[in-house]
Structure formats: C-alpha cells, structure tokens
Short mmCIF file of C-alpha atoms and ligand atoms in Angstrom, two decimals:
data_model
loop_
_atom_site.label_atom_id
_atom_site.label_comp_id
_atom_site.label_asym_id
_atom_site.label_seq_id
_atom_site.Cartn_x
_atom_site.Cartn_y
_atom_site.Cartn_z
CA UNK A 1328 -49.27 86.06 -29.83
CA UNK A 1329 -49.38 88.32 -27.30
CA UNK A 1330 -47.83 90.67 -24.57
CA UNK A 1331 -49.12 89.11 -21.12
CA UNK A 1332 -49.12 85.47 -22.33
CA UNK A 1333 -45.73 83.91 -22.83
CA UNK A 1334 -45.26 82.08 -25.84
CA UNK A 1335 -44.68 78.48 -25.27
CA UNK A 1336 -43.27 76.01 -28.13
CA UNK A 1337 -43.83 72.27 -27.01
CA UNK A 1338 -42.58 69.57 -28.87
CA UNK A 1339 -45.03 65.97 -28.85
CA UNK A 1340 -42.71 63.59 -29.62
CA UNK A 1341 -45.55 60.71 -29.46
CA UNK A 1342 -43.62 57.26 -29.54
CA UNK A 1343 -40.51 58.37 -30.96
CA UNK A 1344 -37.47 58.33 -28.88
CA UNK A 1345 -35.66 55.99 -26.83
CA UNK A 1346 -34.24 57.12 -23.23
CA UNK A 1347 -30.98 57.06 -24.84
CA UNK A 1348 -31.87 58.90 -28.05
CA UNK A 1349 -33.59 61.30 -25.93
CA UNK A 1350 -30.76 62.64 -23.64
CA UNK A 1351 -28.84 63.09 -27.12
CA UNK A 1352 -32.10 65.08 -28.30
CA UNK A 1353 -32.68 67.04 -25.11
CA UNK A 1354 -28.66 68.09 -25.08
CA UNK A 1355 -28.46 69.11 -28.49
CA UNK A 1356 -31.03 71.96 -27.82
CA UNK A 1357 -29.77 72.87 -24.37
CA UNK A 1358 -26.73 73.39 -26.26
CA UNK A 1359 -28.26 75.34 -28.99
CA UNK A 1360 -30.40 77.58 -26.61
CA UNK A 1361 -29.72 80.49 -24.05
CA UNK A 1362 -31.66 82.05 -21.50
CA UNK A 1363 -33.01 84.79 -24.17
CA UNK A 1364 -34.28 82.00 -25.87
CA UNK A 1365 -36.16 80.54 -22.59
CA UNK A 1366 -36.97 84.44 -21.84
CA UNK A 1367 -39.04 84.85 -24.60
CA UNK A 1368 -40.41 81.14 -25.31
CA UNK A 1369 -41.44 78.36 -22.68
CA UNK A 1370 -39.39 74.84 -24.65
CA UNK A 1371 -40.83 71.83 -23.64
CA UNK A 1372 -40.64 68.32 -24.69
CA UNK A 1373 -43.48 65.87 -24.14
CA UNK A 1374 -42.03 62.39 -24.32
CA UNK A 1375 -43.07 58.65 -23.90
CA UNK A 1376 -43.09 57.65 -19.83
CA UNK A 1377 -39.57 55.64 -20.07
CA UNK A 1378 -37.73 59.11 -21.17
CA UNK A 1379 -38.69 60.60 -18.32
CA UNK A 1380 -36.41 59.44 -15.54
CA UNK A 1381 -33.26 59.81 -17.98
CA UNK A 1382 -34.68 63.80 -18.92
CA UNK A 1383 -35.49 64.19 -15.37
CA UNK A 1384 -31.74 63.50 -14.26
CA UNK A 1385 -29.94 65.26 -17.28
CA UNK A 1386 -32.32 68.48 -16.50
CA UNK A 1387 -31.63 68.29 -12.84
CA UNK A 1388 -27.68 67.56 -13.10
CA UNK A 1389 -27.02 70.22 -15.37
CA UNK A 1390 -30.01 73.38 -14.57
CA UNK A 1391 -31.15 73.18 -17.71
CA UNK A 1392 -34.17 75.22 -18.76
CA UNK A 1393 -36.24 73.25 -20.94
CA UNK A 1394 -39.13 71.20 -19.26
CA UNK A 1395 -40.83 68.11 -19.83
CA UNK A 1396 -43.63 66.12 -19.69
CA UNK A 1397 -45.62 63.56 -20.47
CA UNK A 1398 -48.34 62.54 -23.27
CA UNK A 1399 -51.03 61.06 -21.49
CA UNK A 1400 -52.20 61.20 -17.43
CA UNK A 1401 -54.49 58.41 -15.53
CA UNK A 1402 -57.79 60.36 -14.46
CA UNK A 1403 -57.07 58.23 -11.30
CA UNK A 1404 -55.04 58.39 -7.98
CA UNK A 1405 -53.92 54.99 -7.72
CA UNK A 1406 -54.85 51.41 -7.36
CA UNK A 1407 -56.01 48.98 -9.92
CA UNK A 1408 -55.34 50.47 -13.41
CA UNK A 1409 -53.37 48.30 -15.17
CA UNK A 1410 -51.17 50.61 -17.63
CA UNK A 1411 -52.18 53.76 -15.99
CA UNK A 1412 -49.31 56.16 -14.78
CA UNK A 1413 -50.87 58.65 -12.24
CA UNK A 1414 -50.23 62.06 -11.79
CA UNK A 1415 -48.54 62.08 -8.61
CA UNK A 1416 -45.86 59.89 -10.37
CA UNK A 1417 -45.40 62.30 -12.71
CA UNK A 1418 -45.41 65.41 -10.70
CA UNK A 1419 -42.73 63.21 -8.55
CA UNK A 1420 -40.80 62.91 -12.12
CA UNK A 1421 -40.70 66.49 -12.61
CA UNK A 1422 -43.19 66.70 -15.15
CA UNK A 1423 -44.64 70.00 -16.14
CA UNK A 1424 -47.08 69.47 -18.59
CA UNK A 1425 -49.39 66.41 -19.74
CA UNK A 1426 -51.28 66.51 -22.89
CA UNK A 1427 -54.15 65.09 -22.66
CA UNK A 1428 -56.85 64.80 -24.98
CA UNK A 1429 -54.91 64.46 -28.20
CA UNK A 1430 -56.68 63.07 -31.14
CA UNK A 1431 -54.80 60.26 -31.47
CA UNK A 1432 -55.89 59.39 -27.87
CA UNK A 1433 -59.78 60.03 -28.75
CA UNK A 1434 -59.56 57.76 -32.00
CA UNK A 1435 -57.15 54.98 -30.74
CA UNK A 1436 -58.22 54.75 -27.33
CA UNK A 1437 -61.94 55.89 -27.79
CA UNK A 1438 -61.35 58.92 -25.07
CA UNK A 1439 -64.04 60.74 -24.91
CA UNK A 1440 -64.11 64.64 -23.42
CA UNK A 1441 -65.23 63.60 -19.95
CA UNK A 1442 -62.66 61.11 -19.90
CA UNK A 1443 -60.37 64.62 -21.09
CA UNK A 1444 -62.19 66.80 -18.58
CA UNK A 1445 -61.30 64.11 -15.56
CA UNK A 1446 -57.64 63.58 -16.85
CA UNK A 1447 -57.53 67.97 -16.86
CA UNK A 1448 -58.38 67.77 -13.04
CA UNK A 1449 -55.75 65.35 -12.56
CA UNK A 1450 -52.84 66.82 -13.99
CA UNK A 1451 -54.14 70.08 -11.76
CA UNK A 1452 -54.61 68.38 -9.02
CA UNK A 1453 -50.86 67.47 -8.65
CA UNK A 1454 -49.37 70.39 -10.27
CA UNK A 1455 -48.76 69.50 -13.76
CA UNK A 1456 -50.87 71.84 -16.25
CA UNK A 1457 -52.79 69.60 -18.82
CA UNK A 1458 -52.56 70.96 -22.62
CA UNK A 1459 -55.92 70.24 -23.40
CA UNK A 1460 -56.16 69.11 -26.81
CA UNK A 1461 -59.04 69.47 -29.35
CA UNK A 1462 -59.59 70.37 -33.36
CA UNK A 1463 -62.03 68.90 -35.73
CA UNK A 1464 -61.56 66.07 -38.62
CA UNK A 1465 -61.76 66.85 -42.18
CA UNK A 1466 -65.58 66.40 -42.70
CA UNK A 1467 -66.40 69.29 -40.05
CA UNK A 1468 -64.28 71.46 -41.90
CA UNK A 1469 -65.65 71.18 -45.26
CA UNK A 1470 -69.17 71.51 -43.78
CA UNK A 1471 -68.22 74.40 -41.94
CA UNK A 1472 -68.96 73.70 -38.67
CA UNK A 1473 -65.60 73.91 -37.46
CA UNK A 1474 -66.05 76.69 -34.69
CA UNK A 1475 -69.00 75.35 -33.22
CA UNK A 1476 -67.70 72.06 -32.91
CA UNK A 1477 -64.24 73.05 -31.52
CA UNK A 1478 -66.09 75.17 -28.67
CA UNK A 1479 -68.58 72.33 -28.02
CA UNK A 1480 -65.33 70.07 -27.23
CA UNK A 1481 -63.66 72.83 -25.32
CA UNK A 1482 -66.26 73.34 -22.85
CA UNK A 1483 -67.03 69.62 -22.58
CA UNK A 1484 -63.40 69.23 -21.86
CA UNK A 1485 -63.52 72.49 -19.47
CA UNK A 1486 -66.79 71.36 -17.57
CA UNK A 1487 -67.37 72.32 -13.70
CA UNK A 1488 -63.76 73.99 -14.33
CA UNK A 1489 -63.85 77.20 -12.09
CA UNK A 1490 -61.76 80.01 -13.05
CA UNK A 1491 -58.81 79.50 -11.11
CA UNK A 1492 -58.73 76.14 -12.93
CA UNK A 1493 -59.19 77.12 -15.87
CA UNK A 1494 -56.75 80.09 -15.46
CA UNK A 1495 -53.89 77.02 -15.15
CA UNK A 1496 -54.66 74.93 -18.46
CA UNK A 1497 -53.35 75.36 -21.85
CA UNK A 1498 -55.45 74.55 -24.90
CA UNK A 1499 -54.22 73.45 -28.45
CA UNK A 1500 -55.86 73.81 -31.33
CA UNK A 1501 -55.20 70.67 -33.66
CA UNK A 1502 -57.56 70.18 -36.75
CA UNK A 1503 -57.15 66.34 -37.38
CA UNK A 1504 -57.05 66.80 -41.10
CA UNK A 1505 -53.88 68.80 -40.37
CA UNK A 1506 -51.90 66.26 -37.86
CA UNK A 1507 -48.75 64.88 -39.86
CA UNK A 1508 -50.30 65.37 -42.87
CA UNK A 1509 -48.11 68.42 -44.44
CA UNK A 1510 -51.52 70.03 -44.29
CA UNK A 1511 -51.56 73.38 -42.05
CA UNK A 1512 -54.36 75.14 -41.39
CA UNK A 1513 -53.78 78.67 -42.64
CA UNK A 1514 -53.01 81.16 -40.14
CA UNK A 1515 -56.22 82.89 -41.12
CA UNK A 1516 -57.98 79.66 -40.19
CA UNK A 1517 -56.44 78.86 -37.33
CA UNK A 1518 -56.65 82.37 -36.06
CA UNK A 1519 -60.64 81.58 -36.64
CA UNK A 1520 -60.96 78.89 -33.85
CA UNK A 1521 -58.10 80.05 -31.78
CA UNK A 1522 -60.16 83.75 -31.61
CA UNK A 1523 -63.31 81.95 -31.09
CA UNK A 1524 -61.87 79.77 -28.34
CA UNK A 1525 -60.87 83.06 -26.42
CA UNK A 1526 -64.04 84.34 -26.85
CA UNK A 1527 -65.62 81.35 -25.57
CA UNK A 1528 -63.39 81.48 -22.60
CA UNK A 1529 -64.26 84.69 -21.82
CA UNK A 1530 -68.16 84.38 -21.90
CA UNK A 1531 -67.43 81.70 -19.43
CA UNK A 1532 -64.24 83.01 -17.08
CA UNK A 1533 -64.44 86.28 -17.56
CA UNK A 1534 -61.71 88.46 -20.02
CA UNK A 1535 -58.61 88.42 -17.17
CA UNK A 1536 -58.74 84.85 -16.87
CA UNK A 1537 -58.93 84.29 -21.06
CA UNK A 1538 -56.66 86.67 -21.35
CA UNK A 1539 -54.33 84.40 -19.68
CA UNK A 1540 -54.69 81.22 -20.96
CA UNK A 1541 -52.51 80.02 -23.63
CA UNK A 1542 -53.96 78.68 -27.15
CA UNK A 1543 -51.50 76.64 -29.38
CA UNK A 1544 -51.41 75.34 -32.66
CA UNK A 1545 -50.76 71.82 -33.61
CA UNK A 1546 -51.20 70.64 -37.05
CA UNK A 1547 -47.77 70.15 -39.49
CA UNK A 1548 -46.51 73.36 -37.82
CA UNK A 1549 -43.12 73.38 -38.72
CA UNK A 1550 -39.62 76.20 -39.29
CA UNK A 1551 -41.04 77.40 -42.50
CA UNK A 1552 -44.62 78.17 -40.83
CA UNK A 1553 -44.12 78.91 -37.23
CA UNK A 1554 -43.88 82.62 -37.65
CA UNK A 1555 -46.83 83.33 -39.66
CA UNK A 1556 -48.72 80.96 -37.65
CA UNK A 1557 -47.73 82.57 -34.49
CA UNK A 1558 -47.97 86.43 -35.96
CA UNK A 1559 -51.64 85.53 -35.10
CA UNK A 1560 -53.02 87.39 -31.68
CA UNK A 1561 -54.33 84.73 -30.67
CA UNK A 1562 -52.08 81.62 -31.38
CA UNK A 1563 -49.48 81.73 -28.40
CA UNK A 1564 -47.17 78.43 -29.67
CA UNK A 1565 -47.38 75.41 -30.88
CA UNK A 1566 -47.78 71.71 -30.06
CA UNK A 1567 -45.38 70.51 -32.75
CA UNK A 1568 -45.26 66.98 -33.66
CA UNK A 1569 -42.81 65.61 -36.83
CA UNK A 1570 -41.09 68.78 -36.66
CA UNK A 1571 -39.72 68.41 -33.01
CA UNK A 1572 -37.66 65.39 -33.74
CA UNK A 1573 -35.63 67.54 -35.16
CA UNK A 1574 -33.50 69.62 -32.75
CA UNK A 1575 -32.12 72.00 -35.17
CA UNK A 1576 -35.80 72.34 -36.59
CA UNK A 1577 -37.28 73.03 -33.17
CA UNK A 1578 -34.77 75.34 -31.77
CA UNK A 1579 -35.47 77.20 -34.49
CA UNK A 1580 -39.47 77.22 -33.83
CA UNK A 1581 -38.65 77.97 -29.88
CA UNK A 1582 -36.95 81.09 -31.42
CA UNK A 1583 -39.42 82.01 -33.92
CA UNK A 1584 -39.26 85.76 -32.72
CA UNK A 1585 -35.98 86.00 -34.91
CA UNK A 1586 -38.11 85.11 -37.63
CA UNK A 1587 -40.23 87.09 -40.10
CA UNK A 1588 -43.45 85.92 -40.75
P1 PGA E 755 -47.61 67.17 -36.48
O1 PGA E 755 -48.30 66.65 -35.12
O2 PGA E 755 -46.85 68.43 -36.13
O3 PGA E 755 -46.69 66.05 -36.88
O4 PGA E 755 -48.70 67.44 -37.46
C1 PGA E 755 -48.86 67.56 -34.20
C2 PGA E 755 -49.51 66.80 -33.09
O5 PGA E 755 -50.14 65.77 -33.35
O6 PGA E 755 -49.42 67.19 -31.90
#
C-alpha cells in the first residue's frame, strides 16, 4: 500500500444475494462505517445486476458512501445481445466499478483477454472503471512461470490502452489456485506479481501513470490476512470474495489500517 494511491477494499459477491438480502447487507456496513473509514479506504460492493436498482435507491435516499457495481459489462453498446447488460445501463444505475475479466468468467464463459480488453473500453467509455482481473492456475505456479504469465495477460487485457486509459483501470491480482479455496498466496508471493505488474506498467505508461493505478489482491483474502497482505507496497486492496458476505468480516477488511499485520 501506498501514500498517493488510495486503498480500495471491494467486496465480489458473485451470485450471492438477493435484492432484499442485499439492502440488509449494504445497511449493516453503512451502519458500521464512518467517513474515517471511507477517508482512508474506497468500500465497494460488486453485486449480481437485480441488486442494483434496490442498492442504487438505498445509496441515493440515505448519502451513503459505499459504491457499487457490477460483475460483468457487455463489450457492446446496444442491440442484439441477448443477456448482455451494457454499460450505459449501468453507468445510468450508478455503477462505479465492473469487474471484468474474472476467472470464473474466462473458464465458464470461455472469455478470452480481447474479449477483457473490449469489455475494459466499455466500462471507460461510460464512466465506470473496469477492475481488470487476472492471476494464474495452479500448474503455472508450480512451474514457475507465474510472473511472465500474469504480465502476458495484463498487457493482452491492456492492449492499444493509452495512458490516460490506463491511468483509470484497476487491476487485481487473483491466482486461481487461491479463489475460495482457503489457499492465499503469501504476501511475499503476491507482492511478486503485484511488483512485477507495476513494473510492467511502467515500461509501458511511464512511472506517474503506474504509480497511480491500483493493484488488488483476490484470492481467500479474508480479516485474519488483510493486513499482512496489504502491508505489501504494492498491494493497494483487495477483491474479496467469501469473506464479503460477511458484513462484520468486511468492515473489518475496509478498516484494515486499525489492524497490525
Ligand atoms: P475468494 O474469492 O475471496 O472467495 O477467494 C475472490 C474472488 O474470486 O474475487
């Protein structure tokens, strides 16, 4: 973590969640945070579509600080996707974030990192700032290729992406082997590809702009790790998955600064 880059803890709720269940969710932390809390730590939820509308009105009604968004993004403007929900709908919706490129999304639904890359310009293109997912499976680990093939997805993902756009995304860091597993990388190891990411990015946008851009960690990060995890200098939150259907869990992560690693 560090000084110019504001930490930011997002919880993925994937399909968990009802509309009702997630007002009760969403009002439980508002009630548990305060504006030191959003001061120091961006707390976002990333919910299934049909949550939206209810978060969108509770967060509205009563000011409150935490934002949402959603977990996928059409690469498309409109017309004849069947299933799709396009960006403008969700910029309409209030959305501030879309994940896109999660690894549930490449193995389930075969995305591939152009698909990622198009579905990045989307979300920019209507305001919404795409957490850009990416991480490597168990096999890539053991044979140690981890780093290289991280950065090979990252500037797939990040293709034709001029600085100013790449100034506005946030990347996460998910090694597959670690997603809801109980399995977290190390911080050591997740520092590895994290610092190797912002290297990359600043070969390629130049040190302001990768100084910038925020890197989480996804990956069983939970209460217990969060502050080790983000002691790192180059972890800046986390993209937390299990752990953030639990509000008393995830309040705690948002105000991991309280915590000693
Ligand atoms: P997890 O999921 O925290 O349950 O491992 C993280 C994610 O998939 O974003």
């Amino acid at each position: 973590m560090s000084d110019v880059r504001k930490p930011l803890m997002a919880g993925n709720w994937k399909m968990n969640l009802n509309h009702f269940e997630a007002v009760a969710h969403v009002q439980k932390m508002a009630f548990a945070l305060d504006d030191a809390d959003y001061d120091a730590c961006e707390v976002v939820v990333l919910v299934p579509f049909t949550d939206l509308r209810s978060l969108q009105v509770l967060v509205d009604a009563d000011k409150l600080r935490i934002q949402y968004g959603s977990q996928d993004i059409s690469a498309h403007e409109k017309g004849a996707y069947t299933g799709e929900v396009a960006g403008s709908m969700l910029s309409k919706i209030g959305c501030s974030y879309a994940v896109v490129g999660h690894s549930e999304r490449r193995q389930y639904h075969g995305e591939t990192n152009e698909d990622i890359n198009a579905k990045a310009l989307a979300a920019l293109a209507n305001g919404i700032t795409p957490i850009i997912c990416y991480g490597e499976a168990l096999e890539v680990r053991e044979a140690g290729d981890q780093v290289m093939y991280s950065l090979d997805q990252v500037e797939k993902c990040l293709a034709g992406f001029t600085p100013e756009q790449a100034a506005s995304v946030v990347l996460a860091y998910e090694p597959i082997w670690a997603i809801g597993t109980g399995l977290t990388a190390s911080p050591t190891d997740a520092q590895e590809v994290c610092g190797a990411t912002r290297g990359w990015l600043t070969d390629h946008f130049g040190s302001e702009v990768a100084n910038s851009i925020r890197i989480l960690y996804g990956g069983s990060m939970k209460g217990s790790n969060v502050a080790s995890l983000m002691s790192q200098p180059d972890i800046d939150g986390g993209l937390v998955g299990g752990a953030s259907l639990d509000p008393d869990e995830f309040v705690a992560m948002a105000r991991h600064r309280l915590l000693t690693p």
